[in-house]
Amino acid sequence: MARKPILPRVWHFVSFGAPGVVVYLCFVMAPILISFGYSLTNHNPFNPPSEYIGFENYRLLFQDEQFLAALRVTTILTVIVVLVPNLLGLGVALLLDRKGWLYNALRSVFFTPVILSSVVVSIIWTKLFDDRGPINNALRALGVEHPPGWLSDPDLALYSVASIVCWQMLGFCVVVYLAGLQGVPVELLEAAEIDGAGPVRRFRAVTWPLLAPSLTINTVVLLISAFKTYDYVKVVTNGGPGSGTTATIAFNVLATGLDANHVGYASAMAVVMLLIVATVTTIVLRFLRRREVDL
């Protein structure tokens, strides 16, 4: 039997794949390569000309206390944002995995924050966390004479910002877990119940293993979203209170590149952040995918 000509098949692939490849190269790979190029220079748009300095920016970066503090802040924020919405989202999804108009309405309520702008959410929570805001006024009404300074106390500000991110991402986790719960075969649950398994045992032996893909999606999305957090910090605390208490790596990248105009140094930060995110995401994804394969 004669083989089909290869040229039409190549053209078929190119005609469908080329647009996506071009978009990816222009809007993903090109900015990454340009940033890496800038990171090897002392580029400052208001102090030309730029000079090639090799990896000097990277050497200085890991001696920079401000960057190391931002790395610590980003790590703490990421751990909180990955764990809390995952745990609460699973619990809420289990409660809402029922039929009825009330549960449908509650699903919409939980998902509403996800579609709001992060800037809008930040402004709302800034008012709520204000010293004279509803939260502290409620605490005073309950007898607390000196309510905490949620955004002014250096020991609390980072956790306040993390709680805002968790609140907005909770609805996303709920929807993903609900989709996973509705994909669990009823026959397996009924068989486990016939075998004498109680609700907890059924969840642990049947439901939880089948939620592995949902866990993977939520964890990876939360991980990437948390590590590049900028807008919440900019609107709520502007990196404070004090010096860099809530400043993330993404916040420092933009502050260094746009405010201080040290584009080369900021590009080095961005490249390091990209490498960290890519490495951690790859490790987590492989670990979670292995769990899916072992089902």
Coordinates of C-alpha atoms in Angstrom, one line a residue:
M1 CA 0.0 0.0 0.0
A2 CA 1.5 3.4 -1.0
R3 CA 2.3 5.8 1.8
K4 CA 0.7 9.2 1.8
P5 CA 2.9 12.1 0.7
I6 CA 4.6 13.7 3.7
L7 CA 4.3 17.3 2.6
P8 CA 0.5 17.5 3.1
R9 CA 0.8 16.0 6.5
V10 CA 3.5 18.5 7.5
W11 CA 1.5 21.4 6.1
H12 CA -1.6 20.2 8.1
F13 CA 0.5 20.2 11.3
V14 CA 2.0 23.6 10.6
S15 CA -1.3 25.2 9.7
F16 CA -2.9 24.2 13.0
G17 CA 0.2 24.4 15.2
A18 CA 1.9 27.5 13.9
P19 CA -0.4 30.1 15.4
G20 CA -0.1 28.7 18.9
V21 CA 3.7 28.3 18.5
V22 CA 4.1 31.9 17.3
V23 CA 2.0 33.2 20.2
Y24 CA 4.0 31.2 22.7
L25 CA 7.4 32.3 21.2
C26 CA 6.3 36.0 21.1
F27 CA 4.6 36.3 24.5
V28 CA 6.4 33.7 26.6
M29 CA 9.8 32.7 25.3
A30 CA 10.8 36.1 23.9
P31 CA 10.2 38.0 27.2
I32 CA 12.1 35.3 29.1
L33 CA 15.1 35.6 26.8
I34 CA 15.1 39.4 26.8
S35 CA 14.9 39.4 30.6
F36 CA 17.9 37.0 30.8
G37 CA 19.8 39.2 28.4
Y38 CA 19.1 42.3 30.5
S39 CA 20.1 40.4 33.6
L40 CA 23.7 40.1 32.2
T41 CA 24.0 43.9 32.0
N42 CA 23.7 46.9 34.3
H43 CA 20.9 48.3 32.1
N44 CA 19.3 51.5 33.4
P45 CA 17.0 53.3 30.8
F46 CA 17.9 56.7 32.4
N47 CA 21.6 56.1 32.6
P48 CA 22.9 54.7 29.3
P49 CA 24.9 53.1 27.9
S50 CA 24.4 49.6 29.2
E51 CA 27.4 47.4 29.9
Y52 CA 27.8 43.7 29.9
I53 CA 28.7 42.5 33.4
G54 CA 28.1 38.8 33.1
F55 CA 26.7 37.0 36.1
E56 CA 27.6 39.9 38.5
N57 CA 23.9 40.6 39.2
Y58 CA 23.3 37.0 40.2
R59 CA 26.3 37.1 42.6
L60 CA 25.1 40.3 44.2
L61 CA 21.6 38.9 44.4
F62 CA 22.4 36.1 46.8
Q63 CA 24.3 38.5 49.0
D64 CA 21.4 41.0 49.1
E65 CA 19.6 40.8 52.4
Q66 CA 16.5 42.4 50.9
F67 CA 16.2 39.7 48.3
L68 CA 16.8 36.9 50.8
A69 CA 14.1 38.4 53.0
A70 CA 11.7 38.6 50.1
L71 CA 12.5 34.9 49.3
R72 CA 11.6 34.0 52.9
V73 CA 8.4 36.1 52.8
T74 CA 7.4 34.5 49.5
T75 CA 8.1 31.0 50.8
I76 CA 5.9 31.5 53.9
L77 CA 3.1 33.1 51.8
T78 CA 3.2 30.2 49.3
V79 CA 3.1 27.5 52.0
I80 CA 0.0 29.1 53.6
V81 CA -1.8 29.7 50.3
V82 CA -1.1 26.2 49.1
L83 CA -2.3 24.4 52.3
V84 CA -5.2 26.5 53.6
P85 CA -7.4 26.8 50.4
N86 CA -6.7 23.1 49.7
L87 CA -7.9 22.0 53.1
L88 CA -10.8 24.4 53.4
G89 CA -11.8 23.9 49.8
L90 CA -12.0 20.1 50.2
G91 CA -14.1 20.5 53.4
V92 CA -16.5 23.0 51.8
A93 CA -16.8 20.8 48.6
L94 CA -17.8 17.8 50.7
L95 CA -20.5 19.9 52.4
L96 CA -21.8 21.3 49.1
D97 CA -21.7 17.9 47.2
R98 CA -25.5 17.6 47.4
K99 CA -28.5 18.4 45.1
G100 CA -30.8 21.3 45.6
W101 CA -31.2 24.9 44.8
L102 CA -29.7 26.0 48.1
Y103 CA -26.4 24.1 47.4
N104 CA -26.3 25.5 43.8
A105 CA -26.6 29.0 45.2
L106 CA -23.9 28.4 47.8
R107 CA -21.6 27.2 45.1
S108 CA -22.1 30.5 43.3
V109 CA -21.4 32.4 46.5
F110 CA -18.1 30.6 47.2
F111 CA -17.0 31.1 43.6
T112 CA -17.8 34.8 43.4
P113 CA -14.5 36.1 44.9
V114 CA -12.6 34.2 42.2
I115 CA -14.0 36.3 39.4
L116 CA -13.3 39.6 41.2
S117 CA -10.2 41.7 40.5
S118 CA -7.5 41.1 43.0
V119 CA -7.2 44.8 43.4
V120 CA -10.9 45.1 44.3
V121 CA -10.5 42.3 46.8
S122 CA -7.4 43.9 48.3
I123 CA -9.2 47.3 48.7
I124 CA -12.2 45.6 50.4
W125 CA -10.1 43.7 52.9
T126 CA -8.0 46.8 53.6
K127 CA -11.1 48.4 54.8
L128 CA -12.1 45.3 56.8
F129 CA -8.7 45.0 58.4
D130 CA -8.5 48.8 59.2
D131 CA -8.0 49.6 62.9
R132 CA -11.5 51.2 62.9
G133 CA -12.9 48.7 60.4
P134 CA -15.7 46.1 61.0
I135 CA -13.4 43.4 62.3
N136 CA -11.8 45.4 65.1
N137 CA -15.1 47.1 65.9
A138 CA -16.6 43.7 66.4
L139 CA -13.7 42.7 68.6
R140 CA -14.2 45.8 70.7
A141 CA -17.9 45.0 71.1
L142 CA -16.9 41.6 72.4
G143 CA -14.7 43.2 75.1
V144 CA -11.2 43.3 73.4
E145 CA -9.7 46.6 74.5
H146 CA -6.8 46.6 72.1
P147 CA -7.6 44.7 68.9
P148 CA -4.6 43.7 66.8
G149 CA -3.2 45.8 64.0
W150 CA -3.8 43.4 61.2
L151 CA -1.9 45.4 58.6
S152 CA 0.3 47.6 60.9
D153 CA 1.8 44.9 63.1
P154 CA 4.9 43.4 61.4
D155 CA 4.2 40.1 63.1
L156 CA 0.6 39.9 61.6
A157 CA 0.8 41.8 58.3
L158 CA 2.1 38.9 56.2
Y159 CA -0.5 36.5 57.6
S160 CA -3.2 39.1 56.9
V161 CA -2.1 39.3 53.3
A162 CA -2.0 35.5 53.0
S163 CA -5.5 35.3 54.4
I164 CA -6.8 37.6 51.7
V165 CA -5.2 35.5 48.9
C166 CA -6.6 32.3 50.5
W167 CA -10.1 33.9 50.7
Q168 CA -10.1 34.7 47.0
M169 CA -8.6 31.3 45.9
L170 CA -10.9 29.2 48.1
G171 CA -13.8 29.2 45.6
F172 CA -11.5 27.9 42.8
C173 CA -10.5 24.9 45.0
V174 CA -14.1 24.3 45.9
V175 CA -15.2 24.1 42.3
V176 CA -12.3 21.8 41.3
Y177 CA -12.9 19.4 44.2
L178 CA -16.7 19.5 43.5
A179 CA -16.0 18.4 39.9
G180 CA -13.8 15.6 41.3
L181 CA -16.4 14.5 43.8
Q182 CA -19.1 14.3 41.1
G183 CA -16.8 12.1 39.1
V184 CA -16.5 9.4 41.8
P185 CA -18.5 6.3 40.7
V186 CA -21.5 5.8 42.9
E187 CA -21.1 2.0 42.5
L188 CA -17.7 2.1 44.3
L189 CA -19.2 4.0 47.2
E190 CA -22.2 1.6 47.4
A191 CA -19.9 -1.4 47.3
A192 CA -17.8 0.0 50.1
E193 CA -20.9 0.6 52.1
I194 CA -22.1 -2.9 51.6
D195 CA -18.7 -4.2 52.8
G196 CA -19.4 -2.3 56.0
A197 CA -17.2 0.8 55.5
G198 CA -18.3 3.9 57.3
P199 CA -18.3 7.4 55.9
V200 CA -14.7 8.1 57.0
R201 CA -13.4 4.8 55.7
R202 CA -15.3 5.3 52.4
F203 CA -13.7 8.8 52.0
R204 CA -10.2 7.5 52.8
A205 CA -10.3 4.4 50.7
V206 CA -12.5 5.5 47.7
T207 CA -13.1 9.2 47.5
W208 CA -9.7 10.6 48.4
P209 CA -7.7 8.5 46.0
L210 CA -10.0 9.5 43.2
L211 CA -9.5 13.1 44.0
A212 CA -5.8 12.9 43.1
P213 CA -6.2 14.9 39.8
S214 CA -8.2 17.6 41.6
L215 CA -5.4 17.9 44.2
T216 CA -2.8 18.2 41.5
I217 CA -4.7 21.0 39.7
N218 CA -5.3 23.0 42.9
T219 CA -1.8 22.6 44.3
V220 CA 0.0 23.6 41.1
V221 CA -2.3 26.6 40.4
L222 CA -2.1 27.8 44.0
L223 CA 1.7 27.3 44.0
I224 CA 2.3 29.4 40.9
S225 CA -0.3 32.1 41.9
A226 CA 1.2 32.5 45.4
F227 CA 4.8 32.7 44.3
K228 CA 4.1 35.5 41.9
T229 CA 1.9 37.5 44.3
Y230 CA 2.3 41.2 43.7
D231 CA -1.0 43.1 43.5
Y232 CA -2.2 42.2 47.0
V233 CA 1.0 43.3 48.6
K234 CA 1.1 46.5 46.6
V235 CA -2.4 47.6 47.4
V236 CA -2.7 46.3 51.0
T237 CA 0.7 47.0 52.6
N238 CA 3.1 48.3 49.8
G239 CA 5.7 45.9 51.2
G240 CA 5.4 47.1 54.8
P241 CA 4.9 47.7 57.6
G242 CA 8.5 48.6 58.2
S243 CA 11.1 47.5 55.7
G244 CA 10.1 44.6 53.5
T245 CA 7.9 42.8 56.0
T246 CA 5.5 41.7 53.3
A247 CA 7.6 42.3 50.2
T248 CA 7.5 39.3 47.9
I249 CA 10.1 38.6 45.2
A250 CA 7.6 39.8 42.5
F251 CA 7.1 43.0 44.5
N252 CA 10.8 43.6 44.7
V253 CA 11.2 42.9 40.9
L254 CA 8.8 45.6 40.0
A255 CA 10.0 48.0 42.7
T256 CA 13.6 47.6 41.5
G257 CA 12.9 47.6 37.8
L258 CA 10.2 50.3 37.6
D259 CA 10.7 52.5 40.6
A260 CA 14.5 52.4 41.0
N261 CA 15.1 51.8 37.2
H262 CA 17.7 49.1 37.8
V263 CA 16.3 46.9 35.0
G264 CA 19.3 44.6 34.8
Y265 CA 19.2 43.8 38.5
A266 CA 15.4 43.4 38.5
S267 CA 15.7 41.1 35.5
A268 CA 18.1 38.9 37.4
M269 CA 15.5 38.6 40.2
A270 CA 12.9 37.7 37.7
V271 CA 15.0 35.0 36.2
V272 CA 15.8 33.5 39.6
M273 CA 12.1 33.6 40.5
L274 CA 11.2 31.8 37.3
L275 CA 13.8 29.1 37.9
I276 CA 12.5 28.6 41.5
V277 CA 8.9 28.4 40.4
A278 CA 9.7 26.0 37.5
T279 CA 11.8 23.7 39.7
V280 CA 9.4 23.6 42.6
T281 CA 6.4 23.1 40.3
T282 CA 8.1 20.3 38.3
I283 CA 9.0 18.5 41.6
V284 CA 5.5 18.9 43.0
L285 CA 3.8 17.9 39.7
R286 CA 5.9 14.8 39.4
F287 CA 5.1 13.7 42.9
L288 CA 1.4 14.3 42.6
R289 CA 1.2 12.7 39.1
R290 CA 2.9 9.6 40.5
R291 CA 0.1 9.4 43.1
E292 CA -2.4 9.5 40.2
V293 CA -0.6 6.8 38.3
D294 CA -0.6 4.5 41.4
L295 CA -4.4 4.6 41.8

